[in-house]
Amino acid sequence: MTEVLETVTAVPTAEESWWRQAAVYQIYPRSFADSNGDGMGDLPGITSRIPYLKQLGVDAVWLSPFYPSALADGGYDVDDYRDVDPRLGTLDDFAEMAAALHVAGLRLIVDVVPNHTSDRHEWFKEALASPKGSAARERYIFRDGTGPDGAQAPADWESIFGGPAWTRTADGQWYLHSFASEQPDLNWHNPEVRADFLETLRFWSDRGVDGFRIDVAHGLAKDLGDTLPSLAELETLAKDDGNHPLWDRDEVHEIYAEWRTVFNSYTPARTAVAEAWVAASRRAKYASAEGLGQAFNFDLLEADFDAAQFKDIITFNLALATESGSSTTWVFSNHDVVRHATRYGLPARNGNATKQGADWLLSGGTAPVLDAELGLRRARAATLLELALPGSAYLYQGEELGLHEVAGIPAEQRQDPAFFRNPGIDIGRDGCRVPLPWSRGGSSHGFGTGGSHLPQPDWFADSSVEAEDGAAGSTLELYRDALALRASLQSGEELEWIDGSRPDMLAFRRPNGWTSVTNFGTEPAELPAGEVLIASAPLEGGLLPGATTVWLRS
Ligand code: NOJ
């Protein structure tokens, strides 16, 4: 315990507002670096790569779940919220990693998954072993079935991964799972559930965690009443008035107000960011200082590579952030969507990133035809624009290498429940979760000595850290240079648009004369006056080519 407390004191206590304009690097722990050769990334693997993260120039890392789990949903099915999966390490490994990150000046954010546990969690095992109506079942959402003998589900709802949202237990009752059947939804009306999560937040805060990413933050409060609506009825209900029985109910903010008292009992206050897929008008509440403090905005991730869409989204979200007193967040890639280098090389789909690239993946990567070069060129331009924006930028491991989505993973090697629950319709998210290539060759491209739990394609060699490190013009060097410049240029949170005559161009100025200009089109463009600091692709005869961003000091 003494050691843990020392770690906490070692947390860099700079300003409380470190998160407002942070560059946060998302690590999917099982696919980052494998220290013990079992084919699965682990916490000592992360610790060993801290020099890489430091050199990259990010401010913080966010770890997707590393808790004990059967991996029915890549770790978002948690068996025990206050431990480390033995395949990923131990609590001591966690302490070592947290301390090393802090020594390197990097903050640590961990994922909290409060909407559901796994079906192997002690509580769920106890619920199944206990009778109907017992206190153990009250921690979850159990109901009797309908029809003769209750053999039909309480309602015909579908889970988010496809297939039914209710599963029958051995004694005939049914439980709700908004995601896979291995992820039973918790009953947040139960005070024991509430108290236990406060304990979890303290547990990790005491171990030096600086912030939390809250999974499905809009799903906790539910009001099912005695009569359940049908799926058709559910679909007609408004989702933006706080009264939907399942999503984004107003009462959810009472939970986060309690969490806020825990966050604020630490110095510096612990931070949180909500993963809340809610109407934009409802996002500010999650992001308020009385609540979680920040909320993801996935709008750019859902947009096409298009100047008008980008401008509207940026303007809108900056205004929204001002309303909540928070700062906004920008995301192009994460562990749930097709990587942006690939999305931008496929025909525009106008929205819904989870669908963008889906046809291509389902075809095994053959149709529609991917323009890999154009996709990467646009991704680099988009990222350079993103890093010039006020607010936090959340970067997903591997995007700094310009990685594309991996297509053609054989069915027998796939892991994502979305694939298994939606045969032939959803190929799942494994293609962005393939272990990182650290070296051109060697076992699993340097990921570890024991192979890789998802197959790596041959083209990983040329996109590996080894191939890109020090290589002029590589995506890795672009990210390093851009992050270093961002750190030196960033001051206030203001953004001023610079009017131009071309609708396919976007230019804006930040404090200190820092100007970002993006050409979303194909025709080269004149640049405003100023010293060129960095460009996502070489300028051509002093002009800004298509699909390119440049930063200027003017
Ligand atoms: C959102 C997470 O990002 C995703 O990976 C997970 O499958 C669901 N929540 C369920 O926990």
Coordinates of N, CA, C and O in Angstrom, one line a residue, residues 67-208:
Y67 N -9.3 -5.6 -17.5 CA -9.8 -6.3 -16.3 C -10.0 -7.8 -16.7 O -10.1 -8.1 -17.9
P68 N -10.1 -8.7 -15.7 CA -10.4 -10.1 -15.9 C -11.6 -10.2 -16.8 O -12.7 -9.6 -16.5
S69 N -11.6 -11.0 -17.8 CA -12.7 -11.1 -18.8 C -12.5 -12.3 -19.6 O -11.4 -12.8 -20.0
A70 N -13.7 -12.9 -20.0 CA -13.6 -14.0 -21.0 C -13.5 -13.5 -22.4 O -13.5 -14.3 -23.3
L71 N -13.4 -12.2 -22.6 CA -13.3 -11.6 -23.9 C -14.5 -11.9 -24.8 O -14.3 -12.1 -26.0
A72 N -15.6 -12.0 -24.3 CA -16.8 -12.2 -25.1 C -17.1 -10.9 -25.9 O -17.6 -10.9 -27.0
D73 N -16.6 -9.7 -25.4 CA -16.6 -8.5 -26.1 C -15.3 -7.7 -25.9 O -15.3 -6.6 -25.4
G74 N -14.2 -8.4 -26.3 CA -12.9 -7.7 -26.2 C -12.6 -7.1 -24.9 O -11.8 -6.1 -24.9
G75 N -13.1 -7.6 -23.8 CA -12.8 -7.0 -22.5 C -13.9 -6.1 -21.9 O -13.8 -5.7 -20.8
Y76 N -14.8 -5.7 -22.8 CA -16.0 -4.9 -22.3 C -17.0 -5.8 -21.6 O -18.2 -5.4 -21.4
D77 N -16.6 -7.0 -21.3 CA -17.4 -7.9 -20.5 C -16.5 -8.1 -19.3 O -15.6 -9.0 -19.3
V78 N -16.7 -7.4 -18.2 CA -15.8 -7.4 -17.1 C -16.2 -8.3 -16.0 O -17.4 -8.3 -15.5
D79 N -15.3 -9.2 -15.6 CA -15.6 -10.2 -14.5 C -15.4 -9.5 -13.1 O -16.0 -9.9 -12.1
D80 N -14.4 -8.6 -13.1 CA -14.0 -8.0 -11.8 C -13.4 -6.7 -12.1 O -12.4 -6.6 -12.7
Y81 N -14.1 -5.6 -11.6 CA -13.7 -4.2 -11.9 C -12.4 -3.8 -11.2 O -11.9 -2.7 -11.5
R82 N -12.0 -4.6 -10.2 CA -10.9 -4.1 -9.4 C -9.7 -5.0 -9.4 O -9.1 -5.3 -8.5
D83 N -9.4 -5.5 -10.6 CA -8.3 -6.4 -10.8 C -7.8 -6.3 -12.2 O -8.5 -5.7 -13.1
V84 N -6.7 -7.0 -12.5 CA -6.1 -7.1 -13.8 C -6.3 -8.5 -14.4 O -6.1 -9.4 -13.6
D85 N -6.6 -8.6 -15.6 CA -6.7 -10.0 -16.2 C -5.3 -10.6 -16.1 O -4.3 -10.0 -16.5
P86 N -5.2 -11.8 -15.5 CA -3.9 -12.5 -15.3 C -3.1 -12.6 -16.6 O -1.9 -12.6 -16.6
R87 N -3.8 -12.7 -17.8 CA -3.1 -12.7 -19.0 C -2.5 -11.4 -19.4 O -1.6 -11.3 -20.2
L88 N -2.9 -10.3 -18.8 CA -2.4 -9.0 -19.1 C -1.5 -8.5 -18.0 O -0.8 -7.4 -18.1
G89 N -1.4 -9.2 -16.8 CA -0.5 -8.8 -15.8 C -1.2 -8.8 -14.4 O -2.1 -9.6 -14.2
T90 N -0.6 -8.0 -13.5 CA -1.1 -8.0 -12.1 C -1.3 -6.6 -11.7 O -0.9 -5.7 -12.4
L91 N -1.8 -6.4 -10.5 CA -2.0 -5.1 -9.9 C -0.6 -4.4 -9.7 O -0.5 -3.2 -9.9
D92 N 0.4 -5.2 -9.4 CA 1.7 -4.6 -9.3 C 2.2 -4.1 -10.6 O 2.9 -3.1 -10.7
D93 N 1.9 -4.9 -11.7 CA 2.3 -4.4 -13.0 C 1.6 -3.1 -13.4 O 2.2 -2.2 -14.0
F94 N 0.3 -3.0 -12.9 CA -0.4 -1.8 -13.1 C 0.3 -0.6 -12.4 O 0.5 0.4 -13.0
A95 N 0.7 -0.9 -11.2 CA 1.3 0.2 -10.4 C 2.6 0.6 -11.0 O 2.9 1.8 -11.1
E96 N 3.3 -0.3 -11.5 CA 4.6 0.0 -12.2 C 4.4 0.8 -13.5 O 5.1 1.8 -13.7
M97 N 3.4 0.4 -14.2 CA 3.0 1.1 -15.5 C 2.6 2.5 -15.2 O 3.1 3.5 -15.8
A98 N 1.7 2.7 -14.2 CA 1.2 4.0 -13.8 C 2.3 4.9 -13.4 O 2.4 6.1 -13.8
A99 N 3.2 4.4 -12.5 CA 4.3 5.2 -12.0 C 5.2 5.6 -13.2 O 5.6 6.8 -13.3
A100 N 5.5 4.7 -14.1 CA 6.4 5.0 -15.2 C 5.8 6.0 -16.1 O 6.5 6.9 -16.7
L101 N 4.5 5.9 -16.4 CA 3.8 6.9 -17.2 C 4.0 8.3 -16.6 O 4.3 9.3 -17.2
H102 N 3.7 8.3 -15.3 CA 3.8 9.6 -14.6 C 5.2 10.2 -14.6 O 5.4 11.4 -14.8
V103 N 6.2 9.3 -14.4 CA 7.6 9.8 -14.5 C 7.9 10.4 -15.9 O 8.5 11.4 -16.0
A104 N 7.2 9.8 -16.9 CA 7.4 10.3 -18.3 C 6.5 11.5 -18.5 O 6.5 12.1 -19.6
G105 N 5.7 11.9 -17.5 CA 4.9 13.1 -17.7 C 3.6 12.8 -18.5 O 2.9 13.7 -19.0
L106 N 3.2 11.5 -18.5 CA 2.0 11.2 -19.3 C 0.9 10.8 -18.3 O 1.1 10.1 -17.3
R107 N -0.3 11.3 -18.5 CA -1.5 10.9 -17.7 C -2.1 9.6 -18.1 O -1.9 9.2 -19.2
L108 N -2.9 9.0 -17.2 CA -3.4 7.7 -17.4 C -5.0 7.8 -17.2 O -5.5 8.2 -16.2
I109 N -5.7 7.3 -18.3 CA -7.1 7.2 -18.2 C -7.5 5.8 -18.4 O -6.9 5.1 -19.2
V110 N -8.4 5.3 -17.6 CA -8.9 3.9 -17.8 C -10.4 3.9 -18.1 O -11.1 4.8 -17.8
D111 N -10.7 2.7 -18.7 CA -12.1 2.6 -19.1 C -13.0 2.0 -17.9 O -12.5 1.1 -17.2
V112 N -14.2 2.6 -17.8 CA -15.1 2.0 -16.8 C -16.3 1.5 -17.5 O -16.8 2.3 -18.4
V113 N -16.8 0.3 -17.2 CA -17.9 -0.3 -18.0 C -19.1 -0.5 -17.1 O -19.3 -1.6 -16.5
P114 N -19.9 0.6 -16.8 CA -20.9 0.4 -15.8 C -22.3 0.0 -16.3 O -23.1 -0.4 -15.4
N115 N -22.5 -0.1 -17.6 CA -23.9 -0.5 -18.0 C -24.1 -2.0 -17.8 O -25.3 -2.4 -17.6
H116 N -23.0 -2.8 -17.9 CA -23.2 -4.2 -17.8 C -22.0 -4.8 -17.2 O -20.9 -4.3 -17.3
T117 N -22.1 -6.0 -16.5 CA -20.9 -6.7 -16.1 C -20.8 -7.8 -17.1 O -21.4 -7.9 -18.1
S118 N -19.9 -8.8 -16.8 CA -19.9 -10.0 -17.7 C -20.7 -11.0 -17.0 O -21.1 -10.9 -15.8
D119 N -21.0 -12.1 -17.7 CA -21.9 -13.2 -17.0 C -21.0 -14.0 -16.1 O -21.5 -14.9 -15.5
R120 N -19.7 -13.7 -16.0 CA -18.8 -14.4 -15.1 C -18.6 -13.6 -13.8 O -17.8 -14.0 -12.9
H121 N -19.1 -12.4 -13.7 CA -19.0 -11.6 -12.6 C -19.6 -12.3 -11.4 O -20.7 -12.9 -11.5
E122 N -19.0 -12.1 -10.2 CA -19.6 -12.8 -9.0 C -21.1 -12.5 -8.8 O -21.8 -13.4 -8.4
W123 N -21.4 -11.3 -9.0 CA -22.8 -10.9 -8.9 C -23.8 -11.7 -9.8 O -24.8 -12.1 -9.4
F124 N -23.3 -11.9 -11.0 CA -24.2 -12.5 -11.9 C -24.3 -14.0 -11.6 O -25.4 -14.6 -11.7
K125 N -23.2 -14.6 -11.2 CA -23.2 -16.0 -10.8 C -24.1 -16.2 -9.6 O -24.9 -17.1 -9.6
E126 N -24.1 -15.2 -8.7 CA -24.9 -15.3 -7.5 C -26.4 -15.1 -7.9 O -27.3 -15.8 -7.4
A127 N -26.6 -14.2 -8.9 CA -28.0 -14.0 -9.3 C -28.6 -15.3 -9.9 O -29.7 -15.7 -9.7
L128 N -27.8 -16.0 -10.7 CA -28.3 -17.2 -11.4 C -28.5 -18.3 -10.3 O -29.5 -19.1 -10.5
A129 N -27.7 -18.3 -9.3 CA -27.9 -19.3 -8.2 C -29.0 -19.0 -7.2 O -29.3 -19.8 -6.4
S130 N -29.5 -17.8 -7.3 CA -30.5 -17.3 -6.3 C -31.9 -17.4 -7.0 O -32.0 -17.3 -8.2
P131 N -32.9 -17.5 -6.1 CA -34.3 -17.6 -6.7 C -34.8 -16.3 -7.2 O -34.3 -15.2 -6.9
K132 N -35.8 -16.4 -8.0 CA -36.5 -15.3 -8.6 C -36.9 -14.3 -7.5 O -37.3 -14.8 -6.4
G133 N -36.8 -13.0 -7.7 CA -37.2 -12.1 -6.7 C -36.1 -11.8 -5.6 O -36.3 -11.0 -4.7
S134 N -35.0 -12.5 -5.7 CA -34.0 -12.4 -4.6 C -33.2 -11.1 -4.8 O -33.2 -10.5 -5.9
A135 N -32.5 -10.7 -3.7 CA -31.7 -9.5 -3.7 C -30.6 -9.6 -4.8 O -30.3 -8.6 -5.4
A136 N -30.1 -10.8 -5.0 CA -29.0 -11.0 -5.9 C -29.5 -10.7 -7.3 O -28.8 -10.2 -8.2
R137 N -30.8 -11.1 -7.6 CA -31.3 -10.8 -9.0 C -31.6 -9.3 -9.2 O -31.6 -8.8 -10.3
E138 N -31.9 -8.6 -8.0 CA -32.2 -7.2 -8.1 C -31.0 -6.3 -8.6 O -31.2 -5.1 -8.8
R139 N -29.8 -6.9 -8.6 CA -28.7 -6.1 -9.1 C -28.7 -6.1 -10.7 O -28.0 -5.3 -11.3
Y140 N -29.5 -6.9 -11.3 CA -29.6 -7.0 -12.7 C -31.1 -6.7 -13.1 O -31.9 -6.3 -12.3
I141 N -31.4 -6.9 -14.4 CA -32.7 -6.7 -14.8 C -33.4 -8.0 -15.3 O -33.2 -8.4 -16.4
F142 N -34.0 -8.7 -14.3 CA -34.7 -9.9 -14.6 C -36.1 -9.7 -14.8 O -36.7 -8.9 -14.1
R143 N -36.8 -10.5 -15.6 CA -38.2 -10.4 -15.8 C -38.7 -11.8 -16.2 O -38.0 -12.7 -16.7
D144 N -40.0 -12.0 -15.9 CA -40.6 -13.3 -16.3 C -40.9 -13.2 -17.8 O -41.1 -12.0 -18.3
G145 N -41.0 -14.3 -18.5 CA -41.2 -14.3 -19.9 C -42.7 -14.1 -20.2 O -43.5 -14.0 -19.2
T146 N -43.1 -14.1 -21.4 CA -44.5 -14.0 -21.8 C -44.9 -15.3 -22.5 O -44.1 -16.2 -22.8
G147 N -46.2 -15.4 -22.8 CA -46.7 -16.6 -23.5 C -46.8 -17.8 -22.6 O -46.5 -17.6 -21.4
P148 N -47.3 -18.9 -23.1 CA -47.4 -20.1 -22.3 C -46.1 -20.4 -21.6 O -45.1 -20.5 -22.3
D149 N -46.1 -20.7 -20.3 CA -44.9 -21.1 -19.5 C -43.8 -20.0 -19.6 O -42.7 -20.3 -19.3
G150 N -44.2 -18.8 -20.0 CA -43.1 -17.7 -20.0 C -42.0 -18.0 -20.9 O -40.9 -17.6 -20.7
A151 N -42.3 -18.8 -22.0 CA -41.2 -19.3 -22.9 C -40.8 -18.2 -23.9 O -39.9 -18.4 -24.6
Q152 N -41.6 -17.1 -24.0 CA -41.2 -16.1 -24.9 C -40.6 -14.9 -24.1 O -41.0 -14.7 -23.0
A153 N -39.7 -14.2 -24.8 CA -39.0 -13.1 -24.1 C -39.9 -12.1 -23.6 O -41.0 -11.9 -24.2
P154 N -39.6 -11.4 -22.5 CA -40.5 -10.3 -22.0 C -40.8 -9.3 -23.1 O -41.8 -8.6 -23.0
A155 N -39.9 -9.1 -24.0 CA -40.1 -8.1 -25.1 C -39.3 -8.6 -26.3 O -38.3 -9.3 -26.1
D156 N -39.6 -8.1 -27.5 CA -38.9 -8.6 -28.7 C -37.7 -7.7 -29.1 O -37.4 -7.5 -30.2
W157 N -37.1 -7.0 -28.0 CA -36.0 -6.1 -28.3 C -34.8 -6.8 -28.9 O -34.5 -8.0 -28.6
E158 N -34.1 -6.0 -29.7 CA -32.8 -6.5 -30.3 C -31.6 -5.9 -29.5 O -31.7 -4.8 -29.1
S159 N -30.6 -6.7 -29.4 CA -29.4 -6.2 -28.7 C -28.6 -5.3 -29.8 O -28.9 -5.5 -31.0
I160 N -27.8 -4.5 -29.3 CA -27.0 -3.6 -30.2 C -26.1 -4.4 -31.1 O -25.8 -4.0 -32.2
F161 N -25.7 -5.6 -30.7 CA -24.8 -6.4 -31.6 C -25.7 -7.4 -32.4 O -25.1 -8.3 -33.1
G162 N -27.0 -7.1 -32.4 CA -27.9 -8.0 -33.2 C -28.4 -9.2 -32.3 O -27.8 -9.4 -31.2
G163 N -29.4 -9.8 -32.8 CA -30.0 -10.9 -32.0 C -30.8 -10.4 -30.8 O -30.8 -9.2 -30.5
P164 N -31.5 -11.3 -30.1 CA -32.4 -10.8 -29.0 C -31.6 -10.2 -27.8 O -30.5 -10.5 -27.6
A165 N -32.3 -9.2 -27.2 CA -31.7 -8.5 -26.0 C -32.1 -9.2 -24.7 O -31.7 -8.7 -23.6
W166 N -32.9 -10.3 -24.8 CA -33.2 -11.0 -23.5 C -32.8 -12.4 -23.7 O -33.0 -13.0 -24.7
T167 N -32.2 -13.0 -22.6 CA -31.8 -14.4 -22.6 C -32.5 -15.1 -21.4 O -32.6 -14.5 -20.3
R168 N -32.9 -16.3 -21.7 CA -33.6 -17.1 -20.7 C -32.6 -17.8 -19.8 O -31.6 -18.4 -20.3
T169 N -32.9 -17.9 -18.5 CA -32.0 -18.6 -17.6 C -32.6 -20.0 -17.3 O -33.7 -20.3 -17.7
A170 N -31.8 -20.8 -16.6 CA -32.3 -22.2 -16.4 C -33.6 -22.3 -15.7 O -34.4 -23.2 -15.9
D171 N -33.9 -21.4 -14.8 CA -35.2 -21.5 -14.0 C -36.3 -20.8 -14.8 O -37.4 -20.6 -14.2
G172 N -36.1 -20.3 -16.0 CA -37.2 -19.8 -16.8 C -37.3 -18.3 -16.8 O -38.0 -17.7 -17.7
Q173 N -36.6 -17.6 -15.9 CA -36.6 -16.1 -16.0 C -35.7 -15.6 -17.1 O -34.9 -16.4 -17.6
W174 N -35.9 -14.4 -17.4 CA -35.1 -13.8 -18.5 C -34.3 -12.6 -18.0 O -34.8 -11.9 -17.1
Y175 N -33.1 -12.3 -18.6 CA -32.4 -11.1 -18.2 C -32.1 -10.3 -19.4 O -32.0 -10.8 -20.5
L176 N -32.0 -9.0 -19.2 CA -31.7 -8.0 -20.2 C -30.2 -7.9 -20.5 O -29.5 -7.7 -19.5
H177 N -29.9 -7.8 -21.8 CA -28.5 -7.5 -22.1 C -28.6 -6.6 -23.4 O -28.9 -7.1 -24.4
S178 N -28.2 -5.4 -23.2 CA -28.2 -4.5 -24.4 C -27.2 -4.9 -25.4 O -27.4 -4.5 -26.6
F179 N -26.2 -5.6 -25.0 CA -25.1 -6.0 -25.9 C -25.2 -7.5 -26.0 O -26.2 -8.1 -26.2
A180 N -24.0 -8.2 -25.9 CA -24.0 -9.7 -26.0 C -24.7 -10.3 -24.8 O -24.8 -9.7 -23.7
S181 N -25.1 -11.6 -25.0 CA -25.8 -12.3 -23.8 C -24.8 -12.5 -22.7 O -25.2 -12.7 -21.5
E182 N -23.5 -12.4 -22.9 CA -22.5 -12.5 -21.8 C -22.3 -11.1 -21.1 O -21.4 -11.0 -20.3
Q183 N -23.2 -10.1 -21.4 CA -23.0 -8.8 -20.8 C -24.4 -8.4 -20.2 O -25.0 -7.5 -20.7
P184 N -24.8 -9.0 -19.1 CA -26.0 -8.6 -18.5 C -26.1 -7.2 -18.0 O -25.1 -6.7 -17.3
D185 N -27.1 -6.5 -18.3 CA -27.3 -5.1 -17.9 C -27.5 -5.0 -16.3 O -28.3 -5.7 -15.8
L186 N -26.8 -4.0 -15.7 CA -27.0 -3.8 -14.3 C -28.2 -2.9 -14.0 O -28.7 -2.2 -14.9
N187 N -28.8 -3.1 -12.8 CA -29.9 -2.3 -12.4 C -29.4 -1.1 -11.6 O -29.0 -1.3 -10.4
W188 N -29.3 0.0 -12.2 CA -28.8 1.2 -11.5 C -29.8 1.9 -10.5 O -29.4 2.9 -9.9
H189 N -30.9 1.3 -10.3 CA -31.8 1.7 -9.2 C -31.4 1.1 -7.9 O -31.8 1.5 -6.9
N190 N -30.5 0.1 -8.0 CA -30.1 -0.6 -6.8 C -28.9 0.2 -6.1 O -27.8 0.3 -6.7
P191 N -29.1 0.6 -4.9 CA -28.0 1.4 -4.2 C -26.7 0.6 -4.1 O -25.7 1.2 -4.1
E192 N -26.8 -0.7 -4.0 CA -25.6 -1.5 -3.9 C -24.7 -1.4 -5.2 O -23.5 -1.3 -5.1
V193 N -25.4 -1.4 -6.3 CA -24.7 -1.2 -7.6 C -24.0 0.2 -7.6 O -22.8 0.3 -7.9
R194 N -24.8 1.2 -7.2 CA -24.2 2.6 -7.2 C -23.0 2.6 -6.2 O -21.9 3.2 -6.6
A195 N -23.1 2.1 -5.0 CA -22.0 2.2 -4.1 C -20.8 1.4 -4.6 O -19.7 1.9 -4.4
D196 N -21.0 0.3 -5.2 CA -19.9 -0.5 -5.7 C -19.1 0.2 -6.8 O -17.8 0.2 -6.8
F197 N -19.7 1.0 -7.6 CA -19.0 1.7 -8.6 C -18.2 2.9 -8.1 O -17.1 3.2 -8.5
L198 N -18.8 3.5 -7.0 CA -18.0 4.5 -6.3 C -16.7 4.0 -5.8 O -15.6 4.6 -5.9
E199 N -16.8 2.8 -5.3 CA -15.7 2.1 -4.7 C -14.6 1.8 -5.9 O -13.4 2.0 -5.7
T200 N -15.1 1.4 -7.0 CA -14.2 1.1 -8.1 C -13.5 2.4 -8.6 O -12.3 2.4 -8.8
L201 N -14.2 3.5 -8.6 CA -13.6 4.8 -9.0 C -12.5 5.2 -8.0 O -11.4 5.6 -8.4
R202 N -12.8 4.9 -6.7 CA -11.8 5.2 -5.7 C -10.6 4.3 -5.8 O -9.4 4.7 -5.7
F203 N -10.9 3.0 -6.1 CA -9.8 2.0 -6.2 C -8.8 2.4 -7.2 O -7.6 2.4 -6.9
W204 N -9.2 2.8 -8.4 CA -8.3 3.2 -9.4 C -7.7 4.6 -9.2 O -6.5 4.8 -9.5
S205 N -8.5 5.5 -8.7 CA -7.9 6.8 -8.4 C -6.8 6.7 -7.3 O -5.8 7.4 -7.4
D206 N -7.0 5.8 -6.4 CA -6.0 5.6 -5.3 C -4.7 5.0 -6.0 O -3.6 5.1 -5.4
R207 N -4.9 4.4 -7.1 CA -3.7 3.8 -7.8 C -3.1 4.7 -8.9 O -2.5 4.2 -9.8
G208 N -3.5 5.9 -8.8 CA -2.8 6.9 -9.6 C -3.5 7.2 -11.0 O -2.9 7.9 -11.8

